[in-house]
PDB file of C-alpha atoms and ligand atoms in Angstrom:
ATOM      1  CA  MET Q  26      -3.554  -1.191 -15.584  1.00 97.00           C
ATOM      2  CA  GLN Q  27      -7.257  -1.630 -14.978  1.00 98.00           C
ATOM      3  CA  PHE Q  28      -8.999  -1.791 -11.627  1.00 98.00           C
ATOM      4  CA  ASP Q  29     -12.562  -3.020 -11.121  1.00 99.00           C
ATOM      5  CA  ILE Q  30     -13.772  -2.207  -7.632  1.00 98.00           C
ATOM      6  CA  LEU Q  31     -16.803  -3.900  -6.160  1.00 98.00           C
ATOM      7  CA  THR Q  32     -18.305  -1.964  -3.249  1.00 98.00           C
ATOM      8  CA  ILE Q  33     -21.560  -0.888  -1.687  1.00 97.00           C
ATOM      9  CA  PHE Q  34     -20.032   2.631  -1.274  1.00 97.00           C
ATOM     10  CA  PRO Q  35     -18.714   3.698  -4.684  1.00 98.00           C
ATOM     11  CA  GLU Q  36     -18.737   7.334  -3.477  1.00 98.00           C
ATOM     12  CA  PHE Q  37     -15.967   6.425  -1.010  1.00 98.00           C
ATOM     13  CA  PHE Q  38     -13.488   6.581  -3.948  1.00 98.00           C
ATOM     14  CA  GLU Q  39     -14.460   9.919  -5.424  1.00 98.00           C
ATOM     15  CA  SER Q  40     -11.998  12.259  -3.706  1.00 98.00           C
ATOM     16  CA  SER Q  41      -9.057   9.851  -4.054  1.00 98.00           C
ATOM     17  CA  LEU Q  42      -9.613   9.401  -7.783  1.00 98.00           C
ATOM     18  CA  LYS Q  43      -9.778  13.191  -8.195  1.00 98.00           C
ATOM     19  CA  THR Q  44      -6.517  13.859  -6.400  1.00 96.00           C
ATOM     20  CA  SER Q  45      -2.839  13.977  -7.208  1.00 95.00           C
ATOM     21  CA  LEU Q  46      -1.117  11.010  -8.828  1.00 96.00           C
ATOM     22  CA  LEU Q  47      -4.243   8.904  -9.174  1.00 97.00           C
ATOM     23  CA  ALA Q  48      -6.019  11.742 -11.069  1.00 97.00           C
ATOM     24  CA  LYS Q  49      -2.967  12.224 -13.264  1.00 96.00           C
ATOM     25  CA  ALA Q  50      -2.657   8.522 -14.095  1.00 97.00           C
ATOM     26  CA  LEU Q  51      -6.374   8.377 -14.975  1.00 98.00           C
ATOM     27  CA  ALA Q  52      -6.141  11.479 -17.166  1.00 97.00           C
ATOM     28  CA  GLN Q  53      -3.109   9.991 -18.959  1.00 97.00           C
ATOM     29  CA  LYS Q  54      -5.012   6.707 -19.400  1.00 97.00           C
ATOM     30  CA  LYS Q  55      -2.211   4.827 -17.725  1.00 97.00           C
ATOM     31  CA  LEU Q  56      -4.807   3.631 -15.250  1.00 97.00           C
ATOM     32  CA  SER Q  57      -8.541   2.976 -15.489  1.00 98.00           C
ATOM     33  CA  VAL Q  58     -10.856   2.446 -12.562  1.00 98.00           C
ATOM     34  CA  HIS Q  59     -14.369   0.984 -12.888  1.00 98.00           C
ATOM     35  CA  LEU Q  60     -16.573   1.215  -9.809  1.00 98.00           C
ATOM     36  CA  HIS Q  61     -19.291  -1.441  -9.524  1.00 98.00           C
ATOM     37  CA  ASN Q  62     -22.046  -0.922  -6.980  1.00 98.00           C
ATOM     38  CA  ILE Q  63     -22.879  -4.341  -5.506  1.00 98.00           C
ATOM     39  CA  ARG Q  64     -26.401  -3.098  -4.804  1.00 98.00           C
ATOM     40  CA  ASP Q  65     -27.021  -2.758  -8.563  1.00 98.00           C
ATOM     41  CA  PHE Q  66     -26.738  -6.551  -8.784  1.00 98.00           C
ATOM     42  CA  THR Q  67     -29.450  -7.374  -6.242  1.00 98.00           C
ATOM     43  CA  GLU Q  68     -32.626  -8.939  -7.608  1.00 97.00           C
ATOM     44  CA  ASP Q  69     -34.958  -8.664  -4.595  1.00 96.00           C
ATOM     45  CA  LYS Q  70     -37.496  -5.962  -4.044  1.00 97.00           C
ATOM     46  CA  HIS Q  71     -35.555  -4.176  -1.301  1.00 97.00           C
ATOM     47  CA  HIS Q  72     -32.172  -4.387  -3.007  1.00 97.00           C
ATOM     48  CA  SER Q  73     -30.632  -5.916   0.102  1.00 97.00           C
ATOM     49  CA  VAL Q  74     -26.954  -6.699  -0.005  1.00 97.00           C
ATOM     50  CA  ASP Q  75     -26.702  -8.277   3.438  1.00 97.00           C
ATOM     51  CA  ASP Q  76     -28.481 -10.759   5.688  1.00 96.00           C
ATOM     52  CA  ILE Q  77     -28.222 -12.240   9.188  1.00 96.00           C
ATOM     53  CA  PRO Q  78     -25.503 -14.883   9.787  1.00 96.00           C
ATOM     54  CA  TYR Q  79     -26.407 -18.567   9.832  1.00 98.00           C
ATOM     55  CA  GLY Q  80     -25.635 -19.934  13.314  1.00 97.00           C
ATOM     56  CA  GLY Q  81     -26.439 -16.627  14.922  1.00 97.00           C
ATOM     57  CA  GLY Q  82     -24.223 -13.855  16.208  1.00 95.00           C
ATOM     58  CA  ALA Q  83     -23.906 -10.112  15.881  1.00 93.00           C
ATOM     59  CA  GLY Q  84     -23.868  -8.118  12.644  1.00 93.00           C
ATOM     60  CA  MET Q  85     -24.781  -8.776   9.071  1.00 96.00           C
ATOM     61  CA  VAL Q  86     -23.122 -10.805   6.308  1.00 97.00           C
ATOM     62  CA  LEU Q  87     -22.794  -9.723   2.652  1.00 97.00           C
ATOM     63  CA  LYS Q  88     -24.991 -11.987   0.551  1.00 97.00           C
ATOM     64  CA  PRO Q  89     -23.199 -14.089  -2.059  1.00 98.00           C
ATOM     65  CA  ASP Q  90     -25.495 -13.646  -5.076  1.00 98.00           C
ATOM     66  CA  PRO Q  91     -25.140  -9.900  -5.791  1.00 98.00           C
ATOM     67  CA  VAL Q  92     -21.325 -10.062  -5.263  1.00 98.00           C
ATOM     68  CA  ILE Q  93     -20.942 -13.063  -7.561  1.00 98.00           C
ATOM     69  CA  ARG Q  94     -23.228 -11.487 -10.204  1.00 98.00           C
ATOM     70  CA  ALA Q  95     -21.186  -8.271 -10.051  1.00 98.00           C
ATOM     71  CA  ILE Q  96     -17.921 -10.191 -10.502  1.00 98.00           C
ATOM     72  CA  GLU Q  97     -19.392 -12.154 -13.414  1.00 98.00           C
ATOM     73  CA  SER Q  98     -20.559  -8.968 -15.094  1.00 98.00           C
ATOM     74  CA  ILE Q  99     -16.968  -7.639 -15.446  1.00 98.00           C
ATOM     75  CA  PRO Q 100     -15.280  -8.321 -18.826  1.00 98.00           C
ATOM     76  CA  LYS Q 101     -11.997 -10.073 -17.963  1.00 98.00           C
ATOM     77  CA  LEU Q 102      -8.636  -9.089 -19.454  1.00 98.00           C
ATOM     78  CA  LYS Q 103      -6.072 -11.798 -20.074  1.00 98.00           C
ATOM     79  CA  LYS Q 104      -3.959 -11.161 -16.985  1.00 98.00           C
ATOM     80  CA  SER Q 105      -6.699 -10.699 -14.444  1.00 98.00           C
ATOM     81  CA  ARG Q 106      -6.671 -11.343 -10.711  1.00 98.00           C
ATOM     82  CA  SER Q 107      -9.513 -11.085  -8.176  1.00 98.00           C
ATOM     83  CA  ILE Q 108      -8.674  -9.910  -4.652  1.00 98.00           C
ATOM     84  CA  LEU Q 109     -10.828  -9.884  -1.546  1.00 98.00           C
ATOM     85  CA  LEU Q 110      -9.894  -7.147   0.921  1.00 98.00           C
ATOM     86  CA  THR Q 111     -10.294  -8.581   4.387  1.00 97.00           C
ATOM     87  CA  PRO Q 112      -8.484  -8.512   7.743  1.00 96.00           C
ATOM     88  CA  LYS Q 113      -8.030 -12.315   7.266  1.00 96.00           C
ATOM     89  CA  GLY Q 114      -5.879 -11.754   4.199  1.00 97.00           C
ATOM     90  CA  ALA Q 115      -2.091 -11.867   3.752  1.00 98.00           C
ATOM     91  CA  LEU Q 116      -0.428  -8.711   5.086  1.00 98.00           C
ATOM     92  CA  LEU Q 117       0.334  -6.182   2.325  1.00 98.00           C
ATOM     93  CA  ASN Q 118       3.925  -5.080   1.796  1.00 97.00           C
ATOM     94  CA  GLN Q 119       5.948  -3.425  -0.993  1.00 95.00           C
ATOM     95  CA  GLN Q 120       6.930  -6.782  -2.513  1.00 95.00           C
ATOM     96  CA  LYS Q 121       3.279  -7.685  -2.862  1.00 97.00           C
ATOM     97  CA  ILE Q 122       2.656  -4.293  -4.542  1.00 97.00           C
ATOM     98  CA  VAL Q 123       5.487  -5.061  -7.010  1.00 96.00           C
ATOM     99  CA  ASP Q 124       3.978  -8.490  -7.703  1.00 97.00           C
ATOM    100  CA  LEU Q 125       0.497  -7.082  -8.236  1.00 98.00           C
ATOM    101  CA  ALA Q 126       1.823  -4.457 -10.690  1.00 97.00           C
ATOM    102  CA  GLN Q 127       2.416  -7.297 -13.172  1.00 97.00           C
ATOM    103  CA  TRP Q 128      -1.341  -7.890 -13.688  1.00 98.00           C
ATOM    104  CA  ASP Q 129      -3.348  -6.060 -16.358  1.00 98.00           C
ATOM    105  CA  GLN Q 130      -6.561  -6.137 -14.290  1.00 98.00           C
ATOM    106  CA  LEU Q 131      -7.225  -6.286 -10.577  1.00 98.00           C
ATOM    107  CA  ILE Q 132     -10.752  -6.959  -9.409  1.00 99.00           C
ATOM    108  CA  LEU Q 133     -10.971  -5.663  -5.860  1.00 99.00           C
ATOM    109  CA  VAL Q 134     -13.858  -6.902  -3.748  1.00 98.00           C
ATOM    110  CA  CYS Q 135     -14.497  -4.737  -0.691  1.00 98.00           C
ATOM    111  CA  GLY Q 136     -15.869  -6.684   2.216  1.00 91.00           C
ATOM    112  CA  ARG Q 137     -18.216  -4.953   4.713  1.00 81.00           C
ATOM    113  CA  TYR Q 138     -20.188  -5.646   7.873  1.00 72.00           C
ATOM    114  CA  GLU Q 139     -19.097  -8.716   9.856  1.00 83.00           C
ATOM    115  CA  GLY Q 140     -17.978 -10.441   6.665  1.00 93.00           C
ATOM    116  CA  ILE Q 141     -18.918 -11.823   3.346  1.00 97.00           C
ATOM    117  CA  ASP Q 142     -20.533 -15.197   2.608  1.00 98.00           C
ATOM    118  CA  ASP Q 143     -17.529 -17.541   2.350  1.00 97.00           C
ATOM    119  CA  ARG Q 144     -18.776 -19.068  -0.875  1.00 98.00           C
ATOM    120  CA  VAL Q 145     -17.755 -15.868  -2.681  1.00 98.00           C
ATOM    121  CA  ARG Q 146     -14.166 -16.582  -1.723  1.00 98.00           C
ATOM    122  CA  GLU Q 147     -14.448 -20.198  -2.849  1.00 98.00           C
ATOM    123  CA  LEU Q 148     -16.087 -19.392  -6.189  1.00 98.00           C
ATOM    124  CA  ALA Q 149     -14.474 -16.211  -7.360  1.00 98.00           C
ATOM    125  CA  ILE Q 150     -11.449 -15.025  -5.319  1.00 98.00           C
ATOM    126  CA  ASP Q 151      -7.797 -15.648  -6.278  1.00 98.00           C
ATOM    127  CA  GLU Q 152      -6.249 -14.127  -3.135  1.00 98.00           C
ATOM    128  CA  GLU Q 153      -7.066 -12.229   0.037  1.00 98.00           C
ATOM    129  CA  ILE Q 154      -5.209  -9.167   1.290  1.00 98.00           C
ATOM    130  CA  SER Q 155      -5.180  -7.229   4.543  1.00 98.00           C
ATOM    131  CA  ILE Q 156      -3.442  -3.872   5.019  1.00 98.00           C
ATOM    132  CA  GLY Q 157      -2.621  -4.327   8.732  1.00 97.00           C
ATOM    133  CA  ASP Q 158      -3.523  -5.788  12.057  1.00 97.00           C
ATOM    134  CA  TYR Q 159      -6.546  -3.635  12.873  1.00 96.00           C
ATOM    135  CA  ILE Q 160     -10.206  -3.690  11.838  1.00 95.00           C
ATOM    136  CA  LEU Q 161     -11.638  -1.300   9.286  1.00 96.00           C
ATOM    137  CA  ASN Q 162     -15.344  -0.864   8.681  1.00 95.00           C
ATOM    138  CA  GLY Q 163     -14.844  -2.213   5.214  1.00 97.00           C
ATOM    139  CA  GLY Q 164     -12.312  -2.971   2.504  1.00 98.00           C
ATOM    140  CA  GLU Q 165     -12.776   0.414   0.730  1.00 98.00           C
ATOM    141  CA  ALA Q 166      -9.983   2.209   2.589  1.00 98.00           C
ATOM    142  CA  ALA Q 167      -7.723  -0.794   1.919  1.00 98.00           C
ATOM    143  CA  ALA Q 168      -8.597  -0.665  -1.826  1.00 98.00           C
ATOM    144  CA  VAL Q 169      -7.551   3.022  -1.888  1.00 98.00           C
ATOM    145  CA  VAL Q 170      -4.235   2.033  -0.184  1.00 98.00           C
ATOM    146  CA  LEU Q 171      -3.639  -0.632  -2.874  1.00 98.00           C
ATOM    147  CA  LEU Q 172      -4.449   1.818  -5.687  1.00 98.00           C
ATOM    148  CA  ASP Q 173      -2.262   4.528  -4.230  1.00 98.00           C
ATOM    149  CA  ALA Q 174       0.724   2.241  -3.799  1.00 97.00           C
ATOM    150  CA  LEU Q 175       0.281   0.579  -7.227  1.00 98.00           C
ATOM    151  CA  VAL Q 176      -0.027   3.772  -9.268  1.00 97.00           C
ATOM    152  CA  ARG Q 177       3.499   4.743  -8.186  1.00 96.00           C
ATOM    153  CA  LEU Q 178       4.828   1.703 -10.089  1.00 96.00           C
ATOM    154  CA  ILE Q 179       3.031   2.324 -13.395  1.00 95.00           C
ATOM    155  CA  PRO Q 180       5.709   3.463 -15.876  1.00 92.00           C
ATOM    156  CA  GLY Q 181       5.466   7.188 -16.681  1.00 91.00           C
ATOM    157  CA  VAL Q 182       3.196   8.124 -13.739  1.00 90.00           C
ATOM    158  CA  LEU Q 183       5.768   9.377 -11.227  1.00 84.00           C
ATOM    159  CA  GLY Q 184       7.430  12.596 -12.400  1.00 76.00           C
ATOM    160  CA  ASN Q 185      10.805  11.276 -11.482  1.00 60.00           C
ATOM    161  CA  GLU Q 186      11.096   7.664 -12.687  1.00 61.00           C
ATOM    162  CA  ALA Q 187      13.953   7.138 -10.240  1.00 56.00           C
ATOM    163  CA  SER Q 188      11.948   7.875  -7.124  1.00 64.00           C
ATOM    164  CA  ALA Q 189       9.915   4.651  -6.857  1.00 67.00           C
ATOM    165  CA  ALA Q 190      13.046   2.555  -7.130  1.00 62.00           C
ATOM    166  CA  PHE Q 191      14.741   4.530  -4.356  1.00 58.00           C
ATOM    167  CA  ASP Q 192      11.800   4.600  -1.954  1.00 69.00           C
ATOM    168  CA  SER Q 193      11.988   3.216   1.518  1.00 66.00           C
ATOM    169  CA  PHE Q 194      11.174  -0.470   1.377  1.00 72.00           C
ATOM    170  CA  SER Q 195      12.368  -0.816  -2.224  1.00 68.00           C
ATOM    171  CA  HIS Q 196      15.900  -1.079  -0.836  1.00 83.00           C
ATOM    172  CA  GLY Q 197      14.749  -2.304   2.548  1.00 91.00           C
ATOM    173  CA  LEU Q 198      15.905   0.715   4.602  1.00 97.00           C
ATOM    174  CA  LEU Q 199      13.987   3.693   5.990  1.00 97.00           C
ATOM    175  CA  GLU Q 200      14.600   7.066   4.329  1.00 97.00           C
ATOM    176  CA  TYR Q 201      17.163   9.689   5.352  1.00 98.00           C
ATOM    177  CA  PRO Q 202      15.766  13.007   6.686  1.00 98.00           C
ATOM    178  CA  GLN Q 203      14.934  15.670   4.102  1.00 98.00           C
ATOM    179  CA  TYR Q 204      15.238  19.462   4.363  1.00 98.00           C
ATOM    180  CA  THR Q 205      14.307  22.388   2.195  1.00 98.00           C
ATOM    181  CA  ARG Q 206      14.771  26.147   2.603  1.00 98.00           C
ATOM    182  CA  PRO Q 207      15.297  28.051   4.795  1.00 98.00           C
ATOM    183  CA  PRO Q 208      18.738  26.879   6.067  1.00 98.00           C
ATOM    184  CA  GLU Q 209      17.783  27.874   9.612  1.00 98.00           C
ATOM    185  CA  PHE Q 210      14.282  27.576  11.024  1.00 98.00           C
ATOM    186  CA  ARG Q 211      13.358  28.418  14.618  1.00 98.00           C
ATOM    187  CA  GLY Q 212      16.955  27.839  15.703  1.00 98.00           C
ATOM    188  CA  LEU Q 213      17.304  24.516  13.935  1.00 98.00           C
ATOM    189  CA  GLU Q 214      19.928  24.295  11.191  1.00 98.00           C
ATOM    190  CA  VAL Q 215      19.974  22.072   8.122  1.00 98.00           C
ATOM    191  CA  PRO Q 216      22.933  19.625   8.471  1.00 98.00           C
ATOM    192  CA  LYS Q 217      26.018  21.426   7.053  1.00 98.00           C
ATOM    193  CA  VAL Q 218      26.948  18.573   4.739  1.00 98.00           C
ATOM    194  CA  LEU Q 219      23.764  19.089   2.684  1.00 98.00           C
ATOM    195  CA  LEU Q 220      24.809  22.696   1.922  1.00 98.00           C
ATOM    196  CA  SER Q 221      28.364  21.706   1.002  1.00 98.00           C
ATOM    197  CA  GLY Q 222      27.720  20.680  -2.604  1.00 98.00           C
ATOM    198  CA  HIS Q 223      30.071  17.746  -1.977  1.00 98.00           C
ATOM    199  CA  HIS Q 224      28.046  14.891  -3.533  1.00 98.00           C
ATOM    200  CA  LYS Q 225      30.183  12.010  -2.244  1.00 98.00           C
ATOM    201  CA  ASN Q 226      29.883  13.272   1.338  1.00 98.00           C
ATOM    202  CA  ILE Q 227      26.166  13.907   0.969  1.00 98.00           C
ATOM    203  CA  GLU Q 228      25.665  10.353  -0.307  1.00 98.00           C
ATOM    204  CA  ALA Q 229      27.679   8.919   2.594  1.00 98.00           C
ATOM    205  CA  TRP Q 230      25.772  11.013   5.150  1.00 98.00           C
ATOM    206  CA  ARG Q 231      22.383   9.947   3.690  1.00 98.00           C
ATOM    207  CA  ARG Q 232      23.355   6.274   3.729  1.00 98.00           C
ATOM    208  CA  GLN Q 233      24.370   6.544   7.401  1.00 98.00           C
ATOM    209  CA  GLU Q 234      21.145   8.307   8.277  1.00 98.00           C
ATOM    210  CA  MET Q 235      19.179   5.544   6.570  1.00 98.00           C
ATOM    211  CA  LEU Q 236      21.062   2.920   8.549  1.00 98.00           C
ATOM    212  CA  LYS Q 237      20.600   4.908  11.816  1.00 98.00           C
ATOM    213  CA  ALA Q 238      16.831   5.363  11.271  1.00 98.00           C
ATOM    214  CA  THR Q 239      16.344   1.716  10.404  1.00 98.00           C
ATOM    215  CA  TYR Q 240      18.470   0.525  13.308  1.00 98.00           C
ATOM    216  CA  GLU Q 241      16.605   2.717  15.803  1.00 98.00           C
ATOM    217  CA  ARG Q 242      13.007   2.327  14.500  1.00 98.00           C
ATOM    218  CA  ARG Q 243      12.754  -0.882  12.478  1.00 97.00           C
ATOM    219  CA  PRO Q 244      15.677  -3.172  13.291  1.00 97.00           C
ATOM    220  CA  ASP Q 245      13.649  -6.064  11.850  1.00 97.00           C
ATOM    221  CA  LEU Q 246      14.135  -4.617   8.346  1.00 96.00           C
ATOM    222  CA  LEU Q 247      17.942  -4.912   8.642  1.00 97.00           C
ATOM    223  CA  GLN Q 248      17.745  -8.717   8.348  1.00 95.00           C
ATOM    224  CA  LYS Q 249      16.522  -8.481   4.742  1.00 93.00           C
ATOM    225  CA  ALA Q 250      18.298  -5.259   3.590  1.00 95.00           C
ATOM    226  CA  VAL Q 251      21.165  -5.473   1.146  1.00 94.00           C
ATOM    227  CA  LEU Q 252      24.137  -4.097   3.084  1.00 96.00           C
ATOM    228  CA  THR Q 253      27.702  -3.338   2.073  1.00 96.00           C
ATOM    229  CA  GLU Q 254      30.700  -4.071   4.236  1.00 98.00           C
ATOM    230  CA  GLU Q 255      30.876  -0.356   5.056  1.00 97.00           C
ATOM    231  CA  ASP Q 256      27.212  -0.487   6.166  1.00 97.00           C
ATOM    232  CA  GLU Q 257      27.960  -3.437   8.452  1.00 98.00           C
ATOM    233  CA  THR Q 258      30.917  -1.573  10.017  1.00 98.00           C
ATOM    234  CA  PHE Q 259      28.750   1.498  10.598  1.00 98.00           C
ATOM    235  CA  LEU Q 260      26.001  -0.634  12.199  1.00 98.00           C
ATOM    236  CA  LYS Q 261      28.540  -2.275  14.521  1.00 98.00           C
ATOM    237  CA  GLU Q 262      29.622   1.208  15.608  1.00 97.00           C
ATOM    238  CA  LEU Q 263      25.999   2.141  16.311  1.00 97.00           C
ATOM    239  CA  GLN Q 264      25.516  -0.992  18.347  1.00 96.00           C
ATOM    240  CA  LYS Q 265      28.698  -0.256  20.340  1.00 97.00           C
ATOM    241  CA  GLU Q 266      27.554   3.338  20.999  1.00 95.00           C
ATOM    242  CA  LYS Q 267      24.183   2.102  22.206  1.00 93.00           C
ATOM    243  CA  LYS Q 268      25.765  -0.392  24.595  1.00 94.00           C
ATOM    244  CA  GLU Q 269      28.160   2.223  25.979  1.00 94.00           C
ATOM    245  CA  GLY Q 270      25.318   4.684  26.309  1.00 89.00           C
ATOM    246  CA  ARG Q 271      23.478   2.200  28.495  1.00 81.00           C
ATOM    247  CA  GLN Q 272      26.382   1.657  30.896  1.00 71.00           C
TER     248      GLN Q 272
HETATM  249 CL1  LIG O 195      -8.570  -5.243   3.775  1.00 60.71          CL
HETATM  250  N1  LIG O 195     -10.573  -4.882   5.513  1.00 60.71           N
HETATM  251  C1  LIG O 195     -11.032  -4.632   6.729  1.00 60.71           C
HETATM  252  N2  LIG O 195     -12.327  -4.600   6.914  1.00 60.71           N
HETATM  253  N3  LIG O 195     -10.275  -4.430   7.796  1.00 60.71           N
HETATM  254  C2  LIG O 195      -8.966  -4.443   7.572  1.00 60.71           C
HETATM  255  C3  LIG O 195      -8.384  -4.691   6.315  1.00 60.71           C
HETATM  256  C4  LIG O 195      -9.232  -4.913   5.299  1.00 60.71           C
HETATM  257  N4  LIG O 195      -7.046  -4.670   6.449  1.00 60.71           N
HETATM  258  C5  LIG O 195      -6.824  -4.380   7.715  1.00 60.71           C
HETATM  259  N5  LIG O 195      -7.960  -4.271   8.403  1.00 60.71           N
END
């Protein structure tokens, strides 16, 4: 998978690309990332990437010409998609990450300042993505989020191929709690079942913990989760306990 990232702060990406799974995927050539500095595509004397907004108002707007020139300079692979990172975009979720993993090339345009001249979107953008309902100073942090989530889905990048498929959100439930040694820490014990070696019981306990966590923290996720009859029975019990607890 190839990423072409358009930004006025290419240095923003340095530490992420040198770290952990992203570094490993780059070294294994399972991933390539090309950083394009929008400022390199300016043609005026001062290399300005922004200008004041027509109609007035605070802040600066990214000029269309350097951004469009930067996009046009990138050699396109067959399955290529251009994405503008903006708080106006569709909210990112794991399903979108899975969909994006099908492309050979993602061109990520990082917005900055108060915005980007809207003609860039009209001329050169296939879709717009936001990573949440809050405002970042620019799309760079969002681009790192996209990269980080996508690299987990590239075959052969995760040590354990199974883990991406069993992540939270892949099955629509939050994860069960994890423990490692020691068995007792500051008076808190690891749940006995996990030390039992009884795989069936461990599996059942983990499933119930996933259901509990999701019920308590993100009940909205339960609508879409794939649940067994046993799961439904357990959830009804939880509901009953909660009601009785309130009385
Ligand atoms: Cl993609 N960009 C900016 N500037 N702010 C955001 C965002 C993106 N997603 C959430 N907030």
